[in-house]
Short mmCIF file of C-alpha atoms in Angstrom, two decimals:
data_model
loop_
_atom_site.label_atom_id
_atom_site.label_comp_id
_atom_site.label_asym_id
_atom_site.label_seq_id
_atom_site.Cartn_x
_atom_site.Cartn_y
_atom_site.Cartn_z
CA UNK A 174 -52.75 -7.63 14.19
CA UNK A 175 -52.45 -6.47 17.91
CA UNK A 176 -54.34 -9.46 19.13
CA UNK A 177 -54.01 -13.07 18.50
CA UNK A 178 -56.37 -15.63 19.52
CA UNK A 179 -55.02 -19.11 20.24
CA UNK A 180 -57.71 -22.00 20.32
CA UNK A 181 -56.76 -25.21 21.90
CA UNK A 182 -58.89 -28.19 20.68
CA UNK A 183 -58.28 -30.38 23.89
CA UNK A 184 -60.56 -31.25 26.62
CA UNK A 185 -58.10 -29.72 29.00
CA UNK A 186 -55.41 -27.33 28.75
CA UNK A 187 -53.22 -28.87 31.63
CA UNK A 188 -49.96 -27.56 31.89
CA UNK A 189 -49.78 -25.79 28.44
CA UNK A 190 -47.89 -22.59 27.84
CA UNK A 191 -46.97 -20.49 24.96
CA UNK A 192 -43.69 -18.49 24.01
CA UNK A 193 -43.34 -15.80 21.42
CA UNK A 194 -39.91 -16.03 19.73
CA UNK A 195 -38.20 -13.61 17.57
CA UNK A 196 -36.48 -14.35 14.22
CA UNK A 197 -33.24 -14.23 15.90
CA UNK A 198 -34.41 -16.63 18.55
CA UNK A 199 -34.80 -14.28 21.44
CA UNK A 200 -37.90 -15.16 23.70
CA UNK A 201 -40.07 -12.15 23.79
CA UNK A 202 -43.18 -13.31 25.90
CA UNK A 203 -44.52 -16.46 27.42
CA UNK A 204 -47.50 -17.39 29.41
CA UNK A 205 -49.55 -20.23 30.78
CA UNK A 206 -52.59 -21.19 28.82
CA UNK A 207 -55.44 -21.24 31.20
CA UNK A 208 -58.47 -21.97 28.69
CA UNK A 209 -59.34 -23.19 25.34
CA UNK A 210 -59.04 -19.68 23.93
CA UNK A 211 -56.29 -17.38 24.80
CA UNK A 212 -55.92 -13.67 23.58
CA UNK A 213 -52.33 -12.81 23.15
CA UNK A 214 -51.37 -9.09 22.89
CA UNK A 215 -48.99 -8.58 19.96
CA UNK A 216 -49.32 -4.74 20.29
CA UNK A 217 -46.04 -4.16 21.56
CA UNK A 218 -44.08 -6.07 18.78
CA UNK A 219 -42.81 -4.50 15.74
CA UNK A 220 -43.91 -5.68 12.30
CA UNK A 221 -41.78 -8.91 11.67
CA UNK A 222 -41.97 -12.66 11.49
CA UNK A 223 -42.37 -14.51 14.90
CA UNK A 224 -42.64 -18.07 16.19
CA UNK A 225 -45.38 -19.10 18.48
CA UNK A 226 -44.49 -22.22 20.31
CA UNK A 227 -47.08 -24.14 22.20
CA UNK A 228 -45.82 -26.52 24.80
CA UNK A 229 -47.64 -28.96 27.52
CA UNK A 230 -45.10 -29.33 30.15
CA UNK A 231 -41.75 -30.01 28.49
CA UNK A 232 -43.08 -31.22 25.33
CA UNK A 233 -43.45 -29.08 22.31
CA UNK A 234 -47.04 -29.48 20.87
CA UNK A 235 -47.04 -27.03 17.91
CA UNK A 236 -45.16 -24.10 16.45
CA UNK A 237 -46.67 -21.48 14.37
CA UNK A 238 -45.19 -18.82 12.13
CA UNK A 239 -46.72 -15.64 12.90
CA UNK A 240 -46.31 -12.63 10.29
CA UNK A 241 -47.12 -9.16 11.86
CA UNK A 242 -47.60 -6.47 9.43
#
């Protein structure tokens, strides 16, 4: 998977952002979420397991496990 689509089911994205974290805890990418659907480029990442953490301000909203093959 080279592109991942993050869909937010909320009326507003406010100060939401995402962070991609490697299995060893290193932050690889982060960006603001500006709309209900955000395309995330994963093409530069090697096949591995990653965590996608979605936050609203300083509050964690949800964390997803992403397996790139």
